[in-house]
Short mmCIF file of C-alpha atoms and ligand atoms in Angstrom, two decimals:
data_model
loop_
_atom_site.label_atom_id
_atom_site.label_comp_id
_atom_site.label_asym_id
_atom_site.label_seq_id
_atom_site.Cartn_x
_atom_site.Cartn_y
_atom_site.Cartn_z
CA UNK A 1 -13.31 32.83 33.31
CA UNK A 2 -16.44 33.84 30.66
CA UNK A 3 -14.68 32.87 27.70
CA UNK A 4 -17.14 31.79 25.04
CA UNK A 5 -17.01 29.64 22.42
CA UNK A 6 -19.39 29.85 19.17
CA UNK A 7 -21.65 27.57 18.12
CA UNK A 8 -22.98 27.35 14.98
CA UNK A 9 -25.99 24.64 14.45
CA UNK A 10 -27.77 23.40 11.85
CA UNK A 11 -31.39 23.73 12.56
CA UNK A 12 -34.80 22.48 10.44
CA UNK A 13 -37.61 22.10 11.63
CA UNK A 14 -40.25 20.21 9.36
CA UNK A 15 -43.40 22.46 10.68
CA UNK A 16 -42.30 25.52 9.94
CA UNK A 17 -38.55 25.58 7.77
CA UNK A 18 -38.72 24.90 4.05
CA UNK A 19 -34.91 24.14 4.53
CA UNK A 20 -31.96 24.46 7.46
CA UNK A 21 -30.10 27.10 8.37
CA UNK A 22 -27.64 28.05 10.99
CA UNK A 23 -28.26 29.47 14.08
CA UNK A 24 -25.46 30.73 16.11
CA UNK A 25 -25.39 30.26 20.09
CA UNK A 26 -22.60 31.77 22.10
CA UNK A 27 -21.84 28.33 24.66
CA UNK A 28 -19.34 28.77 27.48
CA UNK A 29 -15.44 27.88 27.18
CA UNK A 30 -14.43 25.01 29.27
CA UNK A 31 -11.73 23.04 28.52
CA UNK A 32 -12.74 19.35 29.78
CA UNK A 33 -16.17 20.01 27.70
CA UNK A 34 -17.30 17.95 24.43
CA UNK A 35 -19.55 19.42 21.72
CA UNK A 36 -22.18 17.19 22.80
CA UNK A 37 -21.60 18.97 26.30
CA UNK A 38 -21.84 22.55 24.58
CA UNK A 39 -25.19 21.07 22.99
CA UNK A 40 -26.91 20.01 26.06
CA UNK A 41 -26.03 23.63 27.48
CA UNK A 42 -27.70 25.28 24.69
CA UNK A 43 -30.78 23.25 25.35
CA UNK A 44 -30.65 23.24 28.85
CA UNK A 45 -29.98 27.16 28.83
CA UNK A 46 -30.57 28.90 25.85
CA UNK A 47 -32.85 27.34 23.74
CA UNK A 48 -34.72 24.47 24.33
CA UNK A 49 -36.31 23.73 21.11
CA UNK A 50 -32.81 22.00 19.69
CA UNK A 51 -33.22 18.65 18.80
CA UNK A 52 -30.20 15.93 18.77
CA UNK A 53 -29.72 12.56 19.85
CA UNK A 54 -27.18 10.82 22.89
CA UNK A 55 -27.12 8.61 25.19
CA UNK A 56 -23.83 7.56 26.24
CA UNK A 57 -21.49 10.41 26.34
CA UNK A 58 -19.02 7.85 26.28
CA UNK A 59 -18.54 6.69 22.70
CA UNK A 60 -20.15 3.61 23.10
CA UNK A 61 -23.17 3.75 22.12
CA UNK A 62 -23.25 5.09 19.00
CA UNK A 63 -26.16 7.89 18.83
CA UNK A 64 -24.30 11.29 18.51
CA UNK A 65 -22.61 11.44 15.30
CA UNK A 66 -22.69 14.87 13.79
CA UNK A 67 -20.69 16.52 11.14
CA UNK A 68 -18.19 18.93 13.34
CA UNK A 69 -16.67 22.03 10.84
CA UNK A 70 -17.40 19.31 7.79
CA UNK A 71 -15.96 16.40 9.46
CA UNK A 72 -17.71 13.14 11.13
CA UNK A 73 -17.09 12.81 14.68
CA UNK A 74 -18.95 11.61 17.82
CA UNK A 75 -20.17 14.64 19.47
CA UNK A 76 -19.14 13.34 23.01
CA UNK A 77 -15.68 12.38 21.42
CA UNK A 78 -14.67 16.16 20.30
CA UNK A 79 -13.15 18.27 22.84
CA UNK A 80 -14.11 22.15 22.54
CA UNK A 81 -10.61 22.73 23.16
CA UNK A 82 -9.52 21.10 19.76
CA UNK A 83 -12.01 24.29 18.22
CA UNK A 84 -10.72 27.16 20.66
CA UNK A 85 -10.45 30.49 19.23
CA UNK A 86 -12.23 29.53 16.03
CA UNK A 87 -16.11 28.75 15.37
CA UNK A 88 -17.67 25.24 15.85
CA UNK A 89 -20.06 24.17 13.17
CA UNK A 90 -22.44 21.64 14.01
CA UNK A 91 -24.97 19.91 11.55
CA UNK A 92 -26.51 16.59 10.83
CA UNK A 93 -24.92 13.17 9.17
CA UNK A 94 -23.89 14.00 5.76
CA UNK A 95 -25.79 11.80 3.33
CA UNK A 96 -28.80 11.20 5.32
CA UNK A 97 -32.38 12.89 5.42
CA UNK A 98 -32.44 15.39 8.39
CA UNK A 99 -35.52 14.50 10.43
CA UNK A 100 -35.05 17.57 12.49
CA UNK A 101 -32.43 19.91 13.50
CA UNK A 102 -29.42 16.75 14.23
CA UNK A 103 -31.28 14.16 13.89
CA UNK A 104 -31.04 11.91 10.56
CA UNK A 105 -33.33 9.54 9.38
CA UNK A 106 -31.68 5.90 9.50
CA UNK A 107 -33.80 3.87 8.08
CA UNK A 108 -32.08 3.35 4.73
CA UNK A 109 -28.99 1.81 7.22
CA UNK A 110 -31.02 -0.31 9.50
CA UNK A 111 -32.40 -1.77 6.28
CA UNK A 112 -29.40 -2.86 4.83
CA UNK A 113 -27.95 -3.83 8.40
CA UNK A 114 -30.55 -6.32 8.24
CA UNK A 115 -30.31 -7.56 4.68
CA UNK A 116 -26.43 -8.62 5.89
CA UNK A 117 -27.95 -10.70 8.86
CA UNK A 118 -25.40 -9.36 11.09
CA UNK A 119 -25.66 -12.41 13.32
CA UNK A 120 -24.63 -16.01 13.48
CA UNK A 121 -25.90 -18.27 11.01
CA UNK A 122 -25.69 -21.65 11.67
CA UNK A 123 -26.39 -24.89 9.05
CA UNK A 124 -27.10 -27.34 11.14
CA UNK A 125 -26.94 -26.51 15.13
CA UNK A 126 -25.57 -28.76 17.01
CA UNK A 127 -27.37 -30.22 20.24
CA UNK A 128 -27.57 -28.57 23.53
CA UNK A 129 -26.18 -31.86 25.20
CA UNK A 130 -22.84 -31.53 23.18
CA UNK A 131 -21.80 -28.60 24.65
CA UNK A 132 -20.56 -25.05 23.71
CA UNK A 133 -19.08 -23.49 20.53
CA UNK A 134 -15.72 -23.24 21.46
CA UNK A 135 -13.27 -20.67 19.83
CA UNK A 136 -9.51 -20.37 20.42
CA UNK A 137 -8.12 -16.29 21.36
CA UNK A 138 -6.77 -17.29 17.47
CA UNK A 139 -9.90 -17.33 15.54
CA UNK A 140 -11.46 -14.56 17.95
CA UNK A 141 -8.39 -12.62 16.63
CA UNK A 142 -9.39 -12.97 13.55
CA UNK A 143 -12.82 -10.94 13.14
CA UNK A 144 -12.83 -9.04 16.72
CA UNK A 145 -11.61 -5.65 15.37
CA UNK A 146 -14.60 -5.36 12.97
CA UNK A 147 -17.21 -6.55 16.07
CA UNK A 148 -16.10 -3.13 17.70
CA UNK A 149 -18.52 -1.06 15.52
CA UNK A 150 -21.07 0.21 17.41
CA UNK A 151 -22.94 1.78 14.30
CA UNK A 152 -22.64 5.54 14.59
CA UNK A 153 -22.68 5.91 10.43
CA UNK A 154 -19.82 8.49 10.60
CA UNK A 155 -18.36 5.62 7.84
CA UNK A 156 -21.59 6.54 6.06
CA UNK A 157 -21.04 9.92 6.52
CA UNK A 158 -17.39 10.27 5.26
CA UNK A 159 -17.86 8.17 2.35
CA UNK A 160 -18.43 9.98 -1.44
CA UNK A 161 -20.14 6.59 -2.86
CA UNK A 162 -22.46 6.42 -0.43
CA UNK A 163 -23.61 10.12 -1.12
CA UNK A 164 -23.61 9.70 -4.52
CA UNK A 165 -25.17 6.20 -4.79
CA UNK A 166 -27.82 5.53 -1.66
CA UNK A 167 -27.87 2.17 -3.07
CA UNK A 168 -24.45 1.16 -2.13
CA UNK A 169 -24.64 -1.43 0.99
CA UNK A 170 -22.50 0.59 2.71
CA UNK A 171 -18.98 0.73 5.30
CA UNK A 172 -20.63 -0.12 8.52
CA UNK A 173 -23.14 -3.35 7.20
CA UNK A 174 -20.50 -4.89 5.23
CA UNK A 175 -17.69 -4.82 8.02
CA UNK A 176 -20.22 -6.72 9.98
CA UNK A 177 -20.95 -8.98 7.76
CA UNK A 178 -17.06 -9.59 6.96
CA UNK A 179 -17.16 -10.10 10.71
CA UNK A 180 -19.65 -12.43 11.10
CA UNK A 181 -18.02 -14.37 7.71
CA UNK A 182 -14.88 -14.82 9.51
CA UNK A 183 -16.27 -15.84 12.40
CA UNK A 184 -15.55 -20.01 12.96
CA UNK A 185 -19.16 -20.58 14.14
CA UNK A 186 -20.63 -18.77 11.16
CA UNK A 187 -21.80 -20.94 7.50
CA UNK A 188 -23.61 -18.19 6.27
CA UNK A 189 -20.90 -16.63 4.12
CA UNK A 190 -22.92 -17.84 1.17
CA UNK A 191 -26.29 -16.35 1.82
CA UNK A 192 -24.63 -12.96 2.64
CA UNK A 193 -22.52 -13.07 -0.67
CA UNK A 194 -25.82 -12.38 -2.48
CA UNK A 195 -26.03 -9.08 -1.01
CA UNK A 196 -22.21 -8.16 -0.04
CA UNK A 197 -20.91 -9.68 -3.24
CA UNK A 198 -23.02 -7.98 -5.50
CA UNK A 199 -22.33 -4.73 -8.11
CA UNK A 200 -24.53 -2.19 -4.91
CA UNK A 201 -22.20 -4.47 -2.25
CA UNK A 202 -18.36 -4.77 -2.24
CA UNK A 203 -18.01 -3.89 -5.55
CA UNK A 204 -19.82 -0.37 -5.01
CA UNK A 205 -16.73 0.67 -3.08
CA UNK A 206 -13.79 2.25 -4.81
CA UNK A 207 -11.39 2.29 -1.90
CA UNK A 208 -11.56 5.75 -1.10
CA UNK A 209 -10.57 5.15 2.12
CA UNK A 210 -12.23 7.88 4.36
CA UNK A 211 -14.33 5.46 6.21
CA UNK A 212 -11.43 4.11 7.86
CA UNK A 213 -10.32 7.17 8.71
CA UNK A 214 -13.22 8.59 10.41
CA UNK A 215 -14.25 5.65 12.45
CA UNK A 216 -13.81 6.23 16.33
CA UNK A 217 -13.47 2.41 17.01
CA UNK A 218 -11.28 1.73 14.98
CA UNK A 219 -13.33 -0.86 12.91
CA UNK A 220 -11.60 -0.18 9.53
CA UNK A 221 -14.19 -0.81 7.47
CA UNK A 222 -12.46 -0.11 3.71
CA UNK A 223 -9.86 -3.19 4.95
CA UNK A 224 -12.75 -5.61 5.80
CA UNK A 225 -14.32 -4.41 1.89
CA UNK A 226 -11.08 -4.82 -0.03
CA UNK A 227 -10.91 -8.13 2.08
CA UNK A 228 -14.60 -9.21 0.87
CA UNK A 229 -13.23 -7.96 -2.76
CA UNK A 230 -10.49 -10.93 -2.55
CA UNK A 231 -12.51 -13.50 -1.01
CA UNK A 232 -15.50 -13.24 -3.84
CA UNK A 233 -13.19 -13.22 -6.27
CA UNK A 234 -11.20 -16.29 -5.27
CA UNK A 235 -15.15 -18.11 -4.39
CA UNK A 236 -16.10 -16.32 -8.65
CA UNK A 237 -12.88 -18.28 -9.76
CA UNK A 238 -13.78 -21.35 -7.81
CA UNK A 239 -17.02 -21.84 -8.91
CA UNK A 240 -16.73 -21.15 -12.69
CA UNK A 241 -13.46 -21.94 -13.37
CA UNK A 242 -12.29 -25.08 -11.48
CA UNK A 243 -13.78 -28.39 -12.75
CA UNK A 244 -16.60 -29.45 -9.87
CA UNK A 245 -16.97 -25.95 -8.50
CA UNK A 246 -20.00 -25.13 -6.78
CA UNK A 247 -23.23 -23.99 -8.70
CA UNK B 1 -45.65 17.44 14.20
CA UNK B 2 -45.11 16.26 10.55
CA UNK B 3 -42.71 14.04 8.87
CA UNK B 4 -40.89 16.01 6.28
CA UNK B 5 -37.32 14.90 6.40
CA UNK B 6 -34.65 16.63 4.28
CA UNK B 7 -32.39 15.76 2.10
CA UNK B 8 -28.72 17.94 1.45
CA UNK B 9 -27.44 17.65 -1.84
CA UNK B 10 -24.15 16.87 -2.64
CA UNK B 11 -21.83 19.34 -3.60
CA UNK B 12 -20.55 19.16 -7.41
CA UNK B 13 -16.73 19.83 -5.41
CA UNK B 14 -17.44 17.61 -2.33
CA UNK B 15 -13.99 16.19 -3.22
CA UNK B 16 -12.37 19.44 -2.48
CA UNK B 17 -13.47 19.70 0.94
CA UNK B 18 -10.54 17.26 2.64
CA UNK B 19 -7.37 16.48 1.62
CA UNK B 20 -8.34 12.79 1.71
CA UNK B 21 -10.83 13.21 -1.05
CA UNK B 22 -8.27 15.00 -2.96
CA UNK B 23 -5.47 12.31 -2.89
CA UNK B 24 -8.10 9.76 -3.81
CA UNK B 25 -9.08 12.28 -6.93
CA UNK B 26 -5.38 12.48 -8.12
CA UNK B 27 -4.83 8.48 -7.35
CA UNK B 28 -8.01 7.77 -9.69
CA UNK B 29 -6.22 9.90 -11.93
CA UNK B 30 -3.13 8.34 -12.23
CA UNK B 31 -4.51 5.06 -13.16
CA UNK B 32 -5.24 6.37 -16.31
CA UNK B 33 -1.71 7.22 -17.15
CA UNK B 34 -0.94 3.50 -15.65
CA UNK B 35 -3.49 2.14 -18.62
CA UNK B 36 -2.49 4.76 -20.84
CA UNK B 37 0.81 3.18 -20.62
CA UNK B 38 0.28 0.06 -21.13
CA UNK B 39 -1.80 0.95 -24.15
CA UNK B 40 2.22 1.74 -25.27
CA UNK B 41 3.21 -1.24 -24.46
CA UNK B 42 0.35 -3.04 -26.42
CA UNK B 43 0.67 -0.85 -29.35
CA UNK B 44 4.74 -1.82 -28.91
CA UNK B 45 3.78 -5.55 -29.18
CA UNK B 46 1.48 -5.11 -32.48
CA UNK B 47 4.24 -3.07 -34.07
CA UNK B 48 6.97 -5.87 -33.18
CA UNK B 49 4.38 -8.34 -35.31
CA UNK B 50 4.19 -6.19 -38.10
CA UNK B 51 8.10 -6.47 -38.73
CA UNK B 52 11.19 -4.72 -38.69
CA UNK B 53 10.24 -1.47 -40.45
CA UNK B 54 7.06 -0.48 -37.88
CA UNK B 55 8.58 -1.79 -35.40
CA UNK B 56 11.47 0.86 -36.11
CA UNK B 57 9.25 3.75 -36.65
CA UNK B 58 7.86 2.68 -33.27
CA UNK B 59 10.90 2.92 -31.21
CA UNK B 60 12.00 6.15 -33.05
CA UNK B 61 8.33 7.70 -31.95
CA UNK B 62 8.85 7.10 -28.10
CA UNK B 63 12.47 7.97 -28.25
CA UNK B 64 11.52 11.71 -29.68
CA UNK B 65 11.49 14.46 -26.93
CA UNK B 66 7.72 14.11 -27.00
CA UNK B 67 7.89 10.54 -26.49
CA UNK B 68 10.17 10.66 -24.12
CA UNK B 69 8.02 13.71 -21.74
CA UNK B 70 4.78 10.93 -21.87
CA UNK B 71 6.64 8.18 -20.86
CA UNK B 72 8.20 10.53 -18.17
CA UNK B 73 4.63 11.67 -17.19
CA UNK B 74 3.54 8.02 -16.82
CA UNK B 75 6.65 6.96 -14.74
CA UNK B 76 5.85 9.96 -12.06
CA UNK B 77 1.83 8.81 -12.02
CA UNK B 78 2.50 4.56 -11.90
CA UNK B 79 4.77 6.05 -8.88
CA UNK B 80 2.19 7.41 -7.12
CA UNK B 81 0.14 4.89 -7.98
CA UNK B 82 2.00 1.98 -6.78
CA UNK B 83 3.34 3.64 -3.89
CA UNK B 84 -0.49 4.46 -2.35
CA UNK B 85 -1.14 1.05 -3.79
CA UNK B 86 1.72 -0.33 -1.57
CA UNK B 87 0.56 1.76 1.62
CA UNK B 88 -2.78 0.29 1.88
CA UNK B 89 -2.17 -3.39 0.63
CA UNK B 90 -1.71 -4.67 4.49
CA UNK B 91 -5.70 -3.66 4.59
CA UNK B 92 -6.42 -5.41 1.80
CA UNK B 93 -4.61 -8.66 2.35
CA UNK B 94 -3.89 -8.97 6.09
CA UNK B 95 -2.02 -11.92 6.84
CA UNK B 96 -2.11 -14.10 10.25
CA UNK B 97 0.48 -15.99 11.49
CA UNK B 98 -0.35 -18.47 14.61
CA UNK B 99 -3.47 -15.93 15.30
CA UNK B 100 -1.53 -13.01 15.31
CA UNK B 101 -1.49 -10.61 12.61
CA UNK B 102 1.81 -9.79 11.11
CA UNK B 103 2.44 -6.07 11.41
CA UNK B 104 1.50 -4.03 8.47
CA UNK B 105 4.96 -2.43 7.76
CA UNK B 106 6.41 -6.22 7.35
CA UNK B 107 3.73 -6.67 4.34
CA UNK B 108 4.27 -3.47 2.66
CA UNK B 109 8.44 -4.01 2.84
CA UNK B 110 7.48 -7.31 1.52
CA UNK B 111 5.69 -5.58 -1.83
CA UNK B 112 8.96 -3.31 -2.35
CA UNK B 113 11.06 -6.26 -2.31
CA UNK B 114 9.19 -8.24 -4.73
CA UNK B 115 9.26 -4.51 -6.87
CA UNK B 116 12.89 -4.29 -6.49
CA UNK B 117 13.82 -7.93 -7.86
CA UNK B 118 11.01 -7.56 -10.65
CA UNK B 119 12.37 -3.88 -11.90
CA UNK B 120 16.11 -5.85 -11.65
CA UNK B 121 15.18 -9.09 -13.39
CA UNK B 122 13.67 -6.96 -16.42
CA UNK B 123 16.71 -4.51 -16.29
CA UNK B 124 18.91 -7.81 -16.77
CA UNK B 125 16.70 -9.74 -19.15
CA UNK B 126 17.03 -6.21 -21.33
CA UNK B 127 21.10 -6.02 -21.00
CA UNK B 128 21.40 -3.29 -19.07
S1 SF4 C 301 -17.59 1.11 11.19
FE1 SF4 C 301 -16.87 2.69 12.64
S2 SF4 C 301 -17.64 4.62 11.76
FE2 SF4 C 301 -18.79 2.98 10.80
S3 SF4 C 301 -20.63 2.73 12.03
FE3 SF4 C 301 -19.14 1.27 12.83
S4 SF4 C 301 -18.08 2.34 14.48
FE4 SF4 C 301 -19.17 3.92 13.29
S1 FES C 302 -23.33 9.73 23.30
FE1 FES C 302 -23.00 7.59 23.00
S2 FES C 302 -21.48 7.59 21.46
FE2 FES C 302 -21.65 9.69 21.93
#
């Protein structure tokens, strides 16, 4: 059993590279092993210098999204044995700055996680003494598929308006704020419209669809968008067209 | 240790590189034979104002062979069109019934029914 498998990694260093390159490592075959597995060989073993980021291995928490032969996956979420017999290319987020070797800058994303205050916004809370905010399995149903994102930015990653417009809110922040819209505890729906319901929010997004398709949580962020789409336009109509709308 | 992070252009063909990106591509495309279409339509309407005589020379220009291959052309694209439209409208408009979401496929059958009844109500209102 010395089957190998090749790796092929994307590696910059800021110190001494004045851009990546590849650098093959020949990792050995085993068939319960993940590319994030193959990884932590090739620093273990061969070459400790690589640089990438983990924590889980156990798609939960979010931290080892690479680009796998050109598509976005979780590194601890790709089998070696999908790749057998063929070359596995490894490099950094698309879209994103590479800090060093795998490892993206995120600050443009935490940013605009923030602007979306991805959290519950309450008008007026109500007293301790009257008890907890109660929500039926109903209205739970309702927003829990987009509270499964545990912000990996493979969305980010897959999606052609983000790369071509860095200004564009993004997959990932506006599926949580959809989530925390829909949520019946929530009344902040308004003060996130001025940043999901603008031209660089919702309307930035031209249903491409790949986010969707990449996401390993099955979030589906391009359904919560087109969602947002209907919603703002239905709140637009409200407020401008029908006598004693808002504003 | 210095900050010097690095930023990968895009490719001019990044929509080559999947087949998803290539679907999307050929769906944006078809939307302009959708509007080129109903361009037709519009011009259709402004030659039915101007009276009998442009409105004949109208009908006589779509029902040449050329005429015929755009309309054709545009039938084959608003296809596509509406049929990827179709596919993804459960994403777009999910409904909930008693906190449970109604299965996708129920929504999209939903769209081809109200396309069937539409296509037939215009093919009656024309006489055919
Ligand atoms: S929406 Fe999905 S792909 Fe995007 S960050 Fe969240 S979990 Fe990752
Ligand atoms: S290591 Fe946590 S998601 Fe992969």
């Amino acid at each position: 059993m010395n089957e190998t498998i090749a790796l092929e990694v994307l590696r910059y260093n800021p110190d001494t590279d004045r851009e990546p390159h590849f650098q093959r490592y020949a990792v050995p075959y085993r068939d319960e092993w993940v590319v994030l597995d193959a990884l932590t060989h090739i620093k273990d073993q061969l070459d400790a210098t690589l640089c990438f980021r983990w924590s889980c291995h156990m798609a939960v928490c979010g931290s080892c999204g690479v680009m796998i032969n050109g598509e976005p996956k979780l590194g601890c979420h790709a089998f070696l044995r999908d790749y057998r017999n063929g070359v596995v290319r490894v490099e950094p987020l698309d879209h994103f700055p590479i800090e060093r070797d795998l490892v993206i800058v995120m600050d443009d994303f935490m940013a605009k996680l923030s602007s979306v205050e991805p959290y519950l916004l309450v008008d007026a809370a109500k007293p301790l003494g009257e008890g907890e905010h109660l929500q039926t399995p109903a209205e739970l149903n309702l927003f829990k598929q987009y509270a499964q994102c545990i912000n990996c930015l493979l969305c980010y990653a897959a999606c052609p308006q983000y790369g071509l417009n860095e200004g564009f809110v993004g997959p990932a922040a506006l599926a949580l704020a959809h989530r925390y819209n829909l949520d019946s505890r929530d009344t902040g729906k308004d003060r996130r419209a001025e940043v999901v319901a603008s031209n660089e929010g919702v309307w930035e997004c031209s249903f491409v669809g790949a986010c969707s398709a990449v996401c390993p949580k099955g979030v589906d962020p391009a359904a919560a968008i087109q969602q947002t789409k209907v919603s703002a336009s239905l709140d637009w109509f409200k407020a401008f067209l029908l006598p004693g709308g808002r504003k | 240790m210095s900050r010097r992070p690095y930023l990968r252009k895009i490719e001019r063909h990044w929509w080559l590189r999947h087949r998803r990106y290539v679907v999307y591509m050929v769906r944006e495309l078809t939307s302009l034979f959708v509007a080129l279409y109903c361009a037709l339509l519009v011009d259709g309407l402004v030659r039915l104002a101007q009276g009998q005589a442009a409105w004949e020379g109208f009908v006589a220009a779509i029902s040449s062979p050329l005429g015929v291959l755009f309309q054709l052309l545009c039938l084959v694209f608003a296809t596509f069109h509406s049929i990827t439209w179709f596919a993804v409208t459960p994403k777009a408009m999910p409904v909930m019934v008693k906190g449970e979401a109604v299965p996708p496929w129920t929504i999209v059958t939903a769209h081809y029914a109200v396309w069937a009844a539409l296509s037939l109500l215009v093919l009656v209102a024309a006489g055919v």
